[in-house]
Tab-separated table of C-alpha atoms and ligand atoms in Angstrom:
chain	number	residue	atom	x	y	z
K	1	MET	CA	0.000	0.000	0.000
K	2	LYS	CA	1.261	3.488	-0.880
K	3	GLN	CA	2.228	5.585	2.127
K	4	SER	CA	2.254	8.876	0.234
K	5	ALA	CA	1.939	10.313	-3.256
K	6	THR	CA	3.306	13.566	-4.645
K	7	ALA	CA	2.281	15.659	-7.642
K	8	SER	CA	3.497	18.998	-8.972
K	9	ALA	CA	1.845	21.531	-11.276
K	10	CYS	CA	3.336	24.637	-12.885
K	11	GLY	CA	2.383	28.292	-12.817
K	12	LYS	CA	1.479	30.394	-15.876
K	13	LEU	CA	1.718	33.737	-17.622
K	14	MET	CA	-0.867	35.090	-20.047
K	15	ILE	CA	0.781	35.957	-23.372
K	16	LEU	CA	-2.247	37.341	-25.279
K	17	GLY	CA	-6.017	37.484	-24.770
K	18	GLU	CA	-6.816	38.039	-21.087
K	19	HIS	CA	-10.348	39.160	-20.181
K	20	ALA	CA	-11.703	38.339	-23.660
K	21	VAL	CA	-11.205	34.655	-22.787
K	22	VAL	CA	-13.738	34.989	-19.932
K	23	TYR	CA	-16.328	35.776	-22.647
K	24	GLY	CA	-15.535	32.701	-24.750
K	25	TYR	CA	-12.732	34.032	-26.954
K	26	SER	CA	-9.328	32.301	-27.201
K	27	CYS	CA	-6.097	33.231	-25.459
K	28	ILE	CA	-2.427	32.236	-25.610
K	29	VAL	CA	-0.816	31.215	-22.353
K	30	SER	CA	2.543	29.756	-21.287
K	31	SER	CA	3.814	27.757	-18.339
K	32	VAL	CA	6.561	29.038	-16.041
K	33	ASP	CA	9.213	26.817	-14.486
K	34	ARG	CA	7.905	27.246	-10.951
K	35	PHE	CA	5.682	24.732	-9.245
K	36	ILE	CA	3.259	23.879	-6.480
K	37	THR	CA	3.900	20.420	-5.052
K	38	VAL	CA	1.216	18.584	-3.100
K	39	THR	CA	1.901	15.471	-1.031
K	40	ALA	CA	-1.076	13.316	-0.047
K	41	LYS	CA	-1.239	10.707	2.718
K	42	LYS	CA	-4.133	8.673	4.031
K	43	ALA	CA	-5.343	9.949	7.414
K	44	LYS	CA	-6.325	7.793	10.382
K	45	GLY	CA	-9.179	10.164	11.185
K	46	LYS	CA	-10.288	13.507	9.769
K	47	ASP	CA	-8.710	15.431	6.874
K	48	ALA	CA	-5.742	17.668	7.682
K	49	PHE	CA	-4.027	20.375	5.658
K	50	ILE	CA	-0.461	21.579	6.057
K	51	THR	CA	-0.095	24.654	3.860
K	52	PRO	CA	2.720	26.947	5.030
K	53	GLY	CA	2.302	30.547	3.886
K	54	VAL	CA	-1.354	30.011	2.875
K	55	SER	CA	-3.822	31.820	5.134
K	56	ASP	CA	-6.972	30.694	3.319
K	57	GLN	CA	-7.180	26.918	2.952
K	58	SER	CA	-10.583	26.949	1.227
K	59	LEU	CA	-9.146	26.064	-2.195
K	60	ILE	CA	-7.399	22.899	-1.041
K	61	ARG	CA	-10.320	21.920	1.196
K	62	ASN	CA	-12.677	22.336	-1.762
K	63	ALA	CA	-10.379	20.200	-3.944
K	64	VAL	CA	-10.865	17.344	-1.454
K	65	LEU	CA	-14.664	17.875	-1.261
K	66	ILE	CA	-14.993	17.946	-5.057
K	67	PHE	CA	-12.786	14.860	-5.471
K	68	ARG	CA	-14.666	12.991	-2.739
K	69	LYS	CA	-18.051	13.788	-4.270
K	70	ARG	CA	-16.943	12.682	-7.748
K	71	PHE	CA	-15.412	9.358	-6.669
K	72	LEU	CA	-17.504	8.678	-3.533
K	73	VAL	CA	-14.375	8.415	-1.398
K	74	LYS	CA	-14.853	8.206	2.382
K	75	GLU	CA	-11.269	7.975	3.662
K	76	GLY	CA	-9.625	10.959	5.336
K	77	VAL	CA	-6.484	12.491	3.798
K	78	VAL	CA	-3.597	14.674	4.866
K	79	LEU	CA	-2.469	17.115	2.179
K	80	SER	CA	0.656	19.238	2.456
K	81	THR	CA	1.845	21.853	-0.012
K	82	LYS	CA	5.172	23.333	-1.038
K	83	SER	CA	5.601	26.218	-3.445
K	84	ASN	CA	8.316	28.115	-5.261
K	85	LEU	CA	5.797	30.221	-7.211
K	86	GLY	CA	6.087	33.224	-4.900
K	87	ASN	CA	3.426	35.874	-4.598
K	88	PHE	CA	3.617	37.396	-8.075
K	89	GLY	CA	0.308	36.279	-9.629
K	90	LEU	CA	1.816	33.300	-11.429
K	91	GLY	CA	-1.212	31.041	-10.959
K	92	THR	CA	-0.988	29.651	-7.444
K	93	SER	CA	-4.680	28.688	-7.283
K	94	SER	CA	-4.762	26.686	-10.490
K	95	ALA	CA	-1.435	24.960	-9.813
K	96	THR	CA	-2.589	24.054	-6.287
K	97	ALA	CA	-5.888	22.692	-7.579
K	98	VAL	CA	-4.256	20.557	-10.282
K	99	ALA	CA	-1.490	19.228	-8.004
K	100	ALA	CA	-4.021	18.436	-5.234
K	101	ILE	CA	-6.396	16.540	-7.553
K	102	LEU	CA	-3.474	14.601	-9.059
K	103	ALA	CA	-2.027	13.735	-5.640
K	104	LEU	CA	-5.450	12.554	-4.410
K	105	ALA	CA	-5.919	10.377	-7.498
K	106	LYS	CA	-2.494	8.821	-6.927
K	107	ILE	CA	-2.847	8.101	-3.209
K	108	LEU	CA	-6.351	6.671	-3.671
K	109	ASP	CA	-5.370	4.676	-6.778
K	110	ILE	CA	-7.977	6.283	-9.006
K	111	LYS	CA	-7.158	6.726	-12.696
K	112	ILE	CA	-8.095	10.094	-14.165
K	113	ASP	CA	-7.432	11.433	-17.646
K	114	ASN	CA	-6.604	15.050	-18.546
K	115	HIS	CA	-10.283	15.808	-19.220
K	116	GLU	CA	-11.335	14.775	-15.749
K	117	LEU	CA	-8.274	16.447	-14.220
K	118	PHE	CA	-9.299	19.716	-15.921
K	119	ASP	CA	-12.931	19.348	-14.879
K	120	LEU	CA	-12.234	18.722	-11.194
K	121	SER	CA	-9.461	21.342	-10.958
K	122	TYR	CA	-11.597	23.930	-12.780
K	123	GLN	CA	-14.518	23.278	-10.409
K	124	THR	CA	-12.064	23.761	-7.528
K	125	VAL	CA	-10.787	27.107	-8.860
K	126	LYS	CA	-14.354	28.278	-9.581
K	127	SER	CA	-15.349	27.468	-6.004
K	128	VAL	CA	-13.175	30.437	-4.933
K	129	GLN	CA	-13.151	32.627	-8.088
K	130	LYS	CA	-16.636	32.497	-9.604
K	131	LYS	CA	-15.934	34.021	-13.040
K	132	ALA	CA	-12.827	32.217	-14.270
K	133	SER	CA	-12.065	31.019	-17.798
K	134	GLY	CA	-9.918	28.016	-16.815
K	135	PHE	CA	-6.913	29.091	-18.943
K	136	ASP	CA	-4.586	28.744	-15.955
K	137	VAL	CA	-5.849	25.239	-15.084
K	138	ALA	CA	-5.281	24.113	-18.687
K	139	THR	CA	-1.714	25.473	-18.590
K	140	SER	CA	-0.922	23.750	-15.295
K	141	ILE	CA	-1.980	20.491	-16.950
K	142	HIS	CA	-0.488	20.858	-20.434
K	143	GLN	CA	2.579	23.100	-19.933
K	144	GLY	CA	4.465	24.757	-22.806
K	145	THR	CA	2.650	27.447	-24.787
K	146	ILE	CA	-0.974	26.685	-25.624
K	147	LEU	CA	-3.926	28.239	-27.387
K	148	PHE	CA	-6.850	27.917	-24.971
K	149	HIS	CA	-10.391	28.247	-26.307
K	150	GLY	CA	-12.572	29.991	-23.728
K	151	LYS	CA	-15.788	28.626	-25.262
K	152	ASP	CA	-15.254	24.861	-25.124
K	153	LYS	CA	-12.090	24.832	-22.927
K	154	SER	CA	-10.166	22.926	-25.599
K	155	VAL	CA	-6.416	23.301	-26.010
K	156	GLU	CA	-4.032	23.492	-28.999
K	157	ARG	CA	-0.352	23.101	-28.289
K	158	LEU	CA	1.742	25.793	-29.993
K	159	SER	CA	5.246	25.266	-28.621
K	160	ILE	CA	7.262	23.545	-25.918
K	161	ALA	CA	10.362	25.729	-26.319
K	162	PRO	CA	11.055	28.754	-24.102
K	163	LEU	CA	9.790	32.155	-25.292
K	164	PRO	CA	12.323	35.029	-25.176
K	165	LEU	CA	10.485	36.917	-22.443
K	166	VAL	CA	11.611	39.088	-19.577
K	167	VAL	CA	9.117	38.966	-16.702
K	168	ALA	CA	8.852	41.663	-14.033
K	169	PHE	CA	6.620	42.124	-10.995
K	170	SER	CA	4.994	45.521	-10.447
K	171	GLY	CA	5.130	45.332	-6.659
K	172	PHE	CA	1.324	45.139	-6.395
K	173	LYS	CA	-0.893	42.063	-6.229
K	174	ALA	CA	-3.693	42.009	-8.793
K	175	ASP	CA	-7.201	41.549	-7.442
K	176	THR	CA	-8.435	39.295	-10.247
K	177	PRO	CA	-12.159	39.107	-9.249
K	178	LEU	CA	-12.233	42.921	-8.923
K	179	MET	CA	-10.671	43.458	-12.370
K	180	VAL	CA	-13.035	40.894	-13.937
K	181	GLU	CA	-15.963	42.750	-12.295
K	182	ARG	CA	-14.661	46.050	-13.671
K	183	VAL	CA	-14.933	44.640	-17.193
K	184	VAL	CA	-18.421	43.226	-16.455
K	185	HIS	CA	-19.440	46.730	-15.394
K	186	LEU	CA	-17.987	48.331	-18.549
K	187	MET	CA	-19.707	45.664	-20.666
K	188	LYS	CA	-23.070	46.704	-19.132
K	189	LYS	CA	-22.357	50.399	-19.645
K	190	GLU	CA	-20.720	50.320	-23.080
K	191	PRO	CA	-21.379	46.910	-24.672
K	192	GLU	CA	-20.421	47.952	-28.220
K	193	LYS	CA	-17.074	49.360	-27.104
K	194	VAL	CA	-16.184	46.226	-25.140
K	195	LYS	CA	-17.321	43.897	-27.952
K	196	ASN	CA	-15.109	45.791	-30.416
K	197	ILE	CA	-12.144	45.522	-28.038
K	198	PHE	CA	-12.720	41.777	-27.625
K	199	HIS	CA	-13.021	41.367	-31.381
K	200	SER	CA	-9.644	43.125	-31.872
K	201	ILE	CA	-8.086	40.985	-29.116
K	202	SER	CA	-9.354	37.823	-30.810
K	203	GLN	CA	-7.671	38.881	-34.069
K	204	ILE	CA	-4.436	39.559	-32.169
K	205	VAL	CA	-4.609	36.064	-30.667
K	206	ARG	CA	-5.140	34.538	-34.113
K	207	GLU	CA	-2.083	36.389	-35.471
K	208	GLY	CA	-0.134	35.553	-32.318
K	209	LYS	CA	-0.647	31.829	-32.895
K	210	LYS	CA	1.028	32.132	-36.328
K	211	ALA	CA	3.855	34.307	-34.960
K	212	ILE	CA	4.673	31.790	-32.206
K	213	ILE	CA	4.633	28.817	-34.572
K	214	LYS	CA	6.966	30.710	-36.964
K	215	LYS	CA	9.084	32.086	-34.065
K	216	ASN	CA	8.481	35.550	-35.548
K	217	TRP	CA	9.340	37.454	-32.358
K	218	ARG	CA	9.183	40.905	-33.929
K	219	LYS	CA	5.590	40.238	-35.012
K	220	LEU	CA	4.651	38.716	-31.646
K	221	GLY	CA	6.088	41.834	-29.962
K	222	GLU	CA	3.940	44.146	-32.119
K	223	LEU	CA	0.874	42.112	-31.193
K	224	MET	CA	1.730	42.352	-27.491
K	225	ASN	CA	1.997	46.152	-27.760
K	226	GLU	CA	-1.412	46.309	-29.462
K	227	ASN	CA	-2.923	44.003	-26.850
K	228	HIS	CA	-1.621	46.231	-24.046
K	229	GLN	CA	-3.248	49.312	-25.608
K	230	LEU	CA	-6.573	47.450	-25.756
K	231	LEU	CA	-6.221	46.473	-22.090
K	232	ILE	CA	-5.696	50.165	-21.257
K	233	LYS	CA	-8.960	50.907	-23.125
K	234	LEU	CA	-10.665	48.182	-21.092
K	235	GLY	CA	-9.569	50.050	-17.964
K	236	VAL	CA	-7.508	47.270	-16.401
K	237	SER	CA	-3.971	48.648	-16.576
K	238	SER	CA	-2.359	50.865	-13.923
K	239	ASN	CA	0.164	53.725	-13.893
K	240	LYS	CA	2.848	51.421	-12.539
K	241	LEU	CA	2.245	48.768	-15.194
K	242	ASN	CA	2.226	51.413	-17.953
K	243	GLN	CA	5.474	52.929	-16.669
K	244	MET	CA	7.168	49.530	-16.737
K	245	VAL	CA	5.771	48.764	-20.197
K	246	GLU	CA	7.000	52.092	-21.612
K	247	ALA	CA	10.437	51.744	-20.015
K	248	ALA	CA	10.909	48.291	-21.561
K	249	GLN	CA	9.657	49.475	-24.961
K	250	LYS	CA	12.066	52.438	-24.960
K	251	ALA	CA	14.937	50.135	-23.988
K	252	GLY	CA	14.411	48.083	-27.167
K	253	ALA	CA	11.862	45.345	-26.369
K	254	PHE	CA	9.953	44.114	-29.456
K	255	GLY	CA	6.759	44.215	-27.426
K	256	VAL	CA	5.529	44.581	-23.858
K	257	LYS	CA	2.227	44.136	-22.049
K	258	LEU	CA	0.676	43.469	-18.699
K	259	SER	CA	-0.037	39.785	-18.129
K	260	GLY	CA	-3.192	38.584	-16.375
K	261	ALA	CA	-6.086	40.475	-14.845
K	262	GLY	CA	-4.273	43.836	-14.590
K	263	GLY	CA	-4.087	46.429	-11.835
K	264	GLY	CA	-0.895	44.727	-10.598
K	265	ASP	CA	1.122	41.489	-10.892
K	266	CYS	CA	3.528	41.199	-13.833
K	267	ILE	CA	4.484	42.582	-17.209
K	268	ILE	CA	6.059	40.475	-19.942
K	269	ALA	CA	8.562	41.947	-22.410
K	270	LEU	CA	9.570	40.179	-25.608
K	271	VAL	CA	13.242	40.921	-25.951
K	272	PRO	CA	15.955	39.982	-28.465
K	273	LEU	CA	18.757	38.184	-26.615
K	274	SER	CA	21.217	41.022	-27.281
K	275	GLY	CA	18.901	43.568	-25.632
K	276	GLU	CA	17.977	41.662	-22.478
K	277	LYS	CA	20.342	43.518	-20.159
K	278	GLN	CA	19.184	47.024	-21.195
K	279	VAL	CA	15.509	46.080	-20.884
K	280	LYS	CA	15.997	44.560	-17.420
K	281	GLU	CA	17.904	47.657	-16.250
K	282	ALA	CA	15.210	49.981	-17.608
K	283	ILE	CA	12.466	48.047	-15.821
K	284	LYS	CA	14.418	48.119	-12.549
K	285	ARG	CA	14.935	51.889	-12.850
K	286	VAL	CA	11.152	52.430	-12.722
K	287	GLY	CA	10.806	50.110	-9.720
K	288	GLY	CA	9.926	46.775	-11.354
K	289	LYS	CA	11.283	43.526	-9.904
K	290	VAL	CA	12.727	41.309	-12.642
K	291	LEU	CA	11.911	37.621	-12.035
K	292	ASN	CA	14.260	34.845	-12.999
K	293	LEU	CA	11.864	32.583	-14.918
K	294	THR	CA	11.790	30.400	-17.999
K	295	VAL	CA	8.508	30.821	-19.837
K	296	GLY	CA	6.875	28.240	-22.109
K	297	LYS	CA	9.214	25.302	-21.622
K	298	GLU	CA	7.637	21.920	-21.067
K	299	LYS	CA	9.093	20.092	-18.075
K	300	ARG	CA	7.349	16.730	-17.915
K	301	GLU	CA	9.540	15.204	-15.248
K	302	ASN	CA	7.978	17.521	-12.706
K	303	ILE	CA	4.684	15.696	-12.823
K	304	THR	CA	6.000	13.106	-10.380
K	305	GLY	CA	4.491	9.727	-9.636
K	306	PRO	CA	3.538	7.912	-6.439
K	307	THR	CA	6.257	7.532	-3.839
K	308	LYS	CA	7.214	4.703	-1.480
H	401	LIG	O1	-5.049	37.421	-12.723
H	401	LIG	P1	-4.696	36.194	-13.478
H	401	LIG	O2	-3.253	36.099	-13.793
H	401	LIG	O3	-5.245	34.961	-12.862
H	401	LIG	O4	-5.385	36.314	-14.912
H	401	LIG	C1	-6.755	36.516	-15.064
H	401	LIG	C2	-7.116	36.441	-16.504
H	401	LIG	C3	-8.574	36.777	-16.778
H	401	LIG	O5	-8.783	36.574	-18.184
H	401	LIG	C4	-8.874	38.222	-16.472
H	401	LIG	C5	-9.522	35.894	-15.978
H	401	LIG	C6	-9.651	34.462	-16.463
H	401	LIG	O6	-10.037	33.612	-15.660
H	401	LIG	O7	-9.397	34.188	-17.649
């Protein structure tokens, strides 16, 4: 009998298409080489959760409830988490949900495929963030760079090689539900404007797919710049994010945008290798914190199997 089982799932960064994806459009998203690891053990009595640095355990508790309901499991479990994702908006919730569901399946010897893994993890994320597209859950499962279709939640793999991106944290945490609500509000007030913005974003995503497949970084950069302008029009950027974006653009980046819900978290800058140093310096000068991350590289060996 297995004593414990461990599973890891990666974080993510949105490359193109945030917000529009909540309304059924497609987006492009990449994995980052940082992970949440969940270890599961069978408990003698009640469930227990050991989650250092996590004040609200509702996500991991809900993962167990959702798993138990689906597979009619009665046994108690002990789940413990470890993270090197930090607090930069790199997808902690989705990675925790995916790693927890996988670890539970392993310790309880239940086979689940990627469809079921997505379904259960997505339900878990939605139990704490009601209006969520699921793009982050799909990335935690598939890794690499993917095209995620908001409508039917299907995935197309675009690349498993790293993208030449510099990532920097703005110093502020994004409040994703608040930013999503802000767009809901604008949609009610000015539906035509928002629909036009989403339509333009969907075209950018379509072009972005081709640019990534062809490794046409100059083109991808242009598309990122356009996407950022549309996010400003949607009202989800911030002065700090715009300052960082402009600094990186002036320092020679092909393209720069905020990544994710907006209001805080990270920017991504597409940078030719020769210009990386100048762009990083420019971002630091306006107060951004450059993160040491590899974006878009598949790292299968991190989905680890049962132990002992
Ligand atoms: O704040 P993040 O990094 O989780 O990104 C949110 C992206 C949205 O499109 C605004 C929401 C979603 O669930 O797709």
